[in-house]
Amino acid sequence: MTPMKWFYSFIKPYRKRLFLGLFLVTFLAGLAIINPIVSGKVVDDVISGGQYDKLPVLVLILLLVTAIRSVLRFMVPYNFEICSQGVLYKMRDAVYRKLLMEDFAFYNRNRTGDLMSRQTGDMDAIRHFVANVISSIFENILYFCFALIMIFTINTKLALCMLCILPFTVVLTVCQFKKVKPAFHNIRTRFSSLNAFVQENISGNRVVKAFAKEDYETEKFEAENDAYKTAELDCAAIWSKYVPIFEFFSNILTVVLMLYGGIMAIRGELSLGSLVTVNGYLWMLNMPLRMAGWFVNDVQRFVTSVEKIHTTFSEEPHISKPVNAITKKHYKGSIEFRNVSYQAEGEDIIQDVSFSVKPGQTIGILGPTGAGKSTIMNLLCRFYDTTEGDVLVDGVNVKDLDLYELRDNIGMAMQDVFLFSDTIEGNIAYARPDCPFDKVKKAAIAADANHFIQAMPEGYDTIVGERGVGLSGGQKQRISLARALLKDPSILILDDTTSAVDMETETYIQKQLKNLEGNHTIFIIAYRISSLKDADQILVLDHGRIAERGTHKELLENNGYYARVFEHQYHTPAKEGR
Ligand SMILES: Nc1ncnc2c1ncn2[C@@H]1O[C@H](COP(=O)(O)OP(=O)(O)O)[C@@H](O)[C@H]1O
Ligand SMILES: [Mg+2]
């Protein structure tokens, strides 16, 4: 679908209202031809002809036309505003839904601020176009045509003279349209970039402060700001060249009328009243010519924005619900990785990983940072698809499963915790917003979060700031754990979830997790042996490969990486102590 067809699909439901608006505009423009005729009659019939009794009627017509035009002036913009708000509402909604559907890879590629500017600045250009530009262009074309037709009925020669200007204007409009297109595209790109920069700097403000990088960031901002300003000025430099030429043509019309019309009036080929009438139509010819340049800008701004939004919108997520998805509400939780490899940007991230887990088992994963532990979990949740090999859940390839059911059966406490600006209760009950408070509290108790939440002034109703500002790392991790536990999922993934909590809390959480055992398949990614040692199976990952596997006891006997980590964590401090 082309961007314009896509745009049309949004405006289509409003086409009746749009036509009503255009009809009202036609009426408005049609009325504009009356007053000059009346003025002509005042000159010819009343002033020159001496029919003074006609004057009150003519003045009444003038007043009436002016009044009706004023009422229409109110109705037309309101009508188009209704259309534009309707179009925008649907479009924002569609784009937002699409953004939610996009996969991890999409969000890796796109900057948040850039995506935000699609929903703000670009949408506004479309709103302006539907609300104001469509009707204005239509109105001005009508003025021009109506005035020309009226002048033709009065005097063909004079009309032909005035018509000579038209081809020049058309050529000029096309020229400007072509010239400003890249400039507007540049403006949109610069605006997105500026937006993205500001968004990142506001989000990362704490880092900026911690490193006292305010000056450095200000300098970078100034460069962005400057680039945006330059883009706007470059564009203005292009269109501003055209404005005086359009102005010149519109003034030429006055000259033509006064010169040629005046000569004809002197020769008696044209009545004085007709000259007044034609003069009354002059603004209807002038205005479209004066406005043409602005319209070109508005249309081009609109086209660029539609194209930008459409480009984002038309990016299809690589990972989506399969057409003939195998549906299954509740999973047992058996998992198998069959020779799974995953590459991203030409790099091997996971290589030939195979393991299987029975329902209810606990799997520990250990390995240095960057070994690929989180990636394995991302493959299980199908945030990414494997490059080679298969991931099976309950014996079915995840690529054949209903994506949302699969993820609904997985509770994940992610490594980088994200909390919404909402109450703590709202954050914990994110997966099940309707669940009773008891359940929220139970999950918080299991995650050892209850006591610190209750110690807060507003308890569970405390609003946590954006991304959980105001909470310590360990507190955020525990809320994230409670959020995963509340789902009561068949598969529970704890990715480095207890790294920021003290040993005592960790032991408590371990105990709570033991109570879950049997009903849930649990993955624990951790660097503390104490978190992993009771797992049914432990995988040691290194450079995307499984280097060692077995139970705690087997791995110690193996005397490899795991045993070294164990030695380091349990014995070294003791030796030092001695
Ligand atoms: N989608 C991706 N694109 C590019 N690189 C990736 C992607 N996913 C993971 N990686 C890279 O793969 C490596 C393993 O990442 P990760 O699984 O997060 O490691 P771990 O969780 O073991 O610390 C890292 O070097 C990371 O940068
Ligand atoms: Mg990780």
PDB file of N, CA, C and O and ligand atoms in Angstrom, residues 108 342 344-345 347 349 367-376 384 415 495 541, ligand 1:
ATOM      1  N   ASN A 108      15.338  -2.362  18.956  1.00  0.00           N
ATOM      2  CA  ASN A 108      16.801  -2.231  18.967  1.00  0.00           C
ATOM      3  C   ASN A 108      17.226  -1.218  17.912  1.00  0.00           C
ATOM      4  O   ASN A 108      18.182  -0.482  18.089  1.00  0.00           O
ATOM      5  N   TYR A 342      21.964 -18.936  17.425  1.00  0.00           N
ATOM      6  CA  TYR A 342      21.370 -17.624  17.151  1.00  0.00           C
ATOM      7  C   TYR A 342      22.465 -16.643  16.780  1.00  0.00           C
ATOM      8  O   TYR A 342      23.467 -16.521  17.471  1.00  0.00           O
ATOM      9  N   ALA A 344      23.234 -12.603  15.451  1.00  0.00           N
ATOM     10  CA  ALA A 344      22.699 -11.254  15.256  1.00  0.00           C
ATOM     11  C   ALA A 344      23.826 -10.384  14.736  1.00  0.00           C
ATOM     12  O   ALA A 344      24.944 -10.449  15.255  1.00  0.00           O
ATOM     13  N   GLU A 345      23.505  -9.629  13.717  1.00  0.00           N
ATOM     14  CA  GLU A 345      24.487  -8.753  13.077  1.00  0.00           C
ATOM     15  C   GLU A 345      25.782  -9.490  12.756  1.00  0.00           C
ATOM     16  O   GLU A 345      26.886  -9.023  13.048  1.00  0.00           O
ATOM     17  N   GLU A 347      27.148 -11.934  14.114  1.00  0.00           N
ATOM     18  CA  GLU A 347      27.914 -12.548  15.215  1.00  0.00           C
ATOM     19  C   GLU A 347      27.184 -13.763  15.761  1.00  0.00           C
ATOM     20  O   GLU A 347      25.956 -13.748  15.898  1.00  0.00           O
ATOM     21  N   ILE A 349      25.906 -15.669  18.618  1.00  0.00           N
ATOM     22  CA  ILE A 349      25.622 -15.343  20.022  1.00  0.00           C
ATOM     23  C   ILE A 349      25.318 -16.623  20.811  1.00  0.00           C
ATOM     24  O   ILE A 349      25.777 -16.795  21.922  1.00  0.00           O
ATOM     25  N   GLY A 367      27.324 -18.280  34.058  1.00  0.00           N
ATOM     26  CA  GLY A 367      28.256 -17.964  32.978  1.00  0.00           C
ATOM     27  C   GLY A 367      28.668 -16.517  33.051  1.00  0.00           C
ATOM     28  O   GLY A 367      27.943 -15.704  33.636  1.00  0.00           O
ATOM     29  N   PRO A 368      29.814 -16.184  32.492  1.00  0.00           N
ATOM     30  CA  PRO A 368      30.252 -14.789  32.532  1.00  0.00           C
ATOM     31  C   PRO A 368      29.284 -13.872  31.782  1.00  0.00           C
ATOM     32  O   PRO A 368      28.480 -14.349  30.972  1.00  0.00           O
ATOM     33  N   THR A 369      29.363 -12.575  32.024  1.00  0.00           N
ATOM     34  CA  THR A 369      28.471 -11.649  31.310  1.00  0.00           C
ATOM     35  C   THR A 369      28.767 -11.717  29.805  1.00  0.00           C
ATOM     36  O   THR A 369      29.922 -11.861  29.408  1.00  0.00           O
ATOM     37  N   GLY A 370      27.705 -11.637  29.048  1.00  0.00           N
ATOM     38  CA  GLY A 370      27.859 -11.714  27.602  1.00  0.00           C
ATOM     39  C   GLY A 370      27.932 -13.136  27.082  1.00  0.00           C
ATOM     40  O   GLY A 370      28.128 -13.349  25.881  1.00  0.00           O
ATOM     41  N   ALA A 371      27.738 -14.120  27.976  1.00  0.00           N
ATOM     42  CA  ALA A 371      27.837 -15.518  27.545  1.00  0.00           C
ATOM     43  C   ALA A 371      26.619 -15.937  26.728  1.00  0.00           C
ATOM     44  O   ALA A 371      26.665 -16.909  25.973  1.00  0.00           O
ATOM     45  N   GLY A 372      25.513 -15.218  26.912  1.00  0.00           N
ATOM     46  CA  GLY A 372      24.309 -15.544  26.147  1.00  0.00           C
ATOM     47  C   GLY A 372      23.173 -16.082  26.998  1.00  0.00           C
ATOM     48  O   GLY A 372      22.201 -16.626  26.471  1.00  0.00           O
ATOM     49  N   LYS A 373      23.257 -15.867  28.305  1.00  0.00           N
ATOM     50  CA  LYS A 373      22.230 -16.410  29.219  1.00  0.00           C
ATOM     51  C   LYS A 373      20.867 -15.763  28.955  1.00  0.00           C
ATOM     52  O   LYS A 373      19.868 -16.457  28.773  1.00  0.00           O
ATOM     53  N   SER A 374      20.854 -14.430  28.920  1.00  0.00           N
ATOM     54  CA  SER A 374      19.577 -13.741  28.689  1.00  0.00           C
ATOM     55  C   SER A 374      19.039 -14.065  27.294  1.00  0.00           C
ATOM     56  O   SER A 374      17.826 -14.177  27.096  1.00  0.00           O
ATOM     57  N   THR A 375      19.956 -14.223  26.341  1.00  0.00           N
ATOM     58  CA  THR A 375      19.526 -14.524  24.973  1.00  0.00           C
ATOM     59  C   THR A 375      18.779 -15.854  24.920  1.00  0.00           C
ATOM     60  O   THR A 375      17.772 -15.975  24.212  1.00  0.00           O
ATOM     61  N   ILE A 376      19.248 -16.838  25.680  1.00  0.00           N
ATOM     62  CA  ILE A 376      18.556 -18.139  25.693  1.00  0.00           C
ATOM     63  C   ILE A 376      17.118 -17.961  26.178  1.00  0.00           C
ATOM     64  O   ILE A 376      16.175 -18.515  25.604  1.00  0.00           O
ATOM     65  N   TYR A 384      13.139 -13.297  20.141  1.00  0.00           N
ATOM     66  CA  TYR A 384      13.907 -13.471  18.899  1.00  0.00           C
ATOM     67  C   TYR A 384      13.644 -14.886  18.403  1.00  0.00           C
ATOM     68  O   TYR A 384      13.307 -15.760  19.195  1.00  0.00           O
ATOM     69  N   GLN A 415      16.279  -8.939  33.556  1.00  0.00           N
ATOM     70  CA  GLN A 415      17.534  -8.455  34.140  1.00  0.00           C
ATOM     71  C   GLN A 415      17.489  -6.931  34.381  1.00  0.00           C
ATOM     72  O   GLN A 415      17.820  -6.469  35.452  1.00  0.00           O
ATOM     73  N   ASP A 495      15.936 -13.754  35.755  1.00  0.00           N
ATOM     74  CA  ASP A 495      17.198 -13.393  35.113  1.00  0.00           C
ATOM     75  C   ASP A 495      17.952 -12.425  36.014  1.00  0.00           C
ATOM     76  O   ASP A 495      17.641 -11.237  36.046  1.00  0.00           O
ATOM     77  N   LEU A 541      27.376 -21.642  30.796  1.00  0.00           N
ATOM     78  CA  LEU A 541      27.450 -21.116  29.435  1.00  0.00           C
ATOM     79  C   LEU A 541      28.733 -20.326  29.243  1.00  0.00           C
ATOM     80  O   LEU A 541      29.141 -19.559  30.125  1.00  0.00           O
TER      81      LEU A 541
HETATM   82  N1  LIG B   1      19.750  -8.796  19.200  1.00  0.00           N
HETATM   83  C1  LIG B   1      21.052  -8.694  19.411  1.00  0.00           C
HETATM   84  N2  LIG B   1      21.791  -8.010  18.526  1.00  0.00           N
HETATM   85  C2  LIG B   1      23.117  -7.909  18.698  1.00  0.00           C
HETATM   86  N3  LIG B   1      23.789  -8.441  19.718  1.00  0.00           N
HETATM   87  C3  LIG B   1      23.108  -9.122  20.646  1.00  0.00           C
HETATM   88  C4  LIG B   1      21.695  -9.286  20.547  1.00  0.00           C
HETATM   89  N4  LIG B   1      21.304 -10.020  21.595  1.00  0.00           N
HETATM   90  C5  LIG B   1      22.391 -10.269  22.316  1.00  0.00           C
HETATM   91  N5  LIG B   1      23.470  -9.743  21.759  1.00  0.00           N
HETATM   92  C6  LIG B   1      24.868  -9.874  22.232  1.00  0.00           C
HETATM   93  O1  LIG B   1      25.033 -11.219  22.622  1.00  0.00           O
HETATM   94  C7  LIG B   1      25.839 -11.328  23.761  1.00  0.00           C
HETATM   95  C8  LIG B   1      25.132 -12.115  24.839  1.00  0.00           C
HETATM   96  O2  LIG B   1      24.175 -11.316  25.442  1.00  0.00           O
HETATM   97  P1  LIG B   1      23.333 -11.763  26.707  1.00  0.00           P
HETATM   98  O3  LIG B   1      22.530 -12.963  26.355  1.00  0.00           O
HETATM   99  O4  LIG B   1      22.583 -10.587  27.184  1.00  0.00           O
HETATM  100  O5  LIG B   1      24.445 -12.153  27.760  1.00  0.00           O
HETATM  101  P2  LIG B   1      24.310 -12.516  29.290  1.00  0.00           P
HETATM  102  O6  LIG B   1      22.898 -12.443  29.669  1.00  0.00           O
HETATM  103  O7  LIG B   1      24.901 -13.854  29.415  1.00  0.00           O
HETATM  104  O8  LIG B   1      25.143 -11.504  30.003  1.00  0.00           O
HETATM  105  C9  LIG B   1      26.212  -9.916  24.169  1.00  0.00           C
HETATM  106  O9  LIG B   1      27.497  -9.664  23.666  1.00  0.00           O
HETATM  107  C10 LIG B   1      25.156  -9.071  23.479  1.00  0.00           C
HETATM  108  O10 LIG B   1      25.674  -7.821  23.144  1.00  0.00           O
END
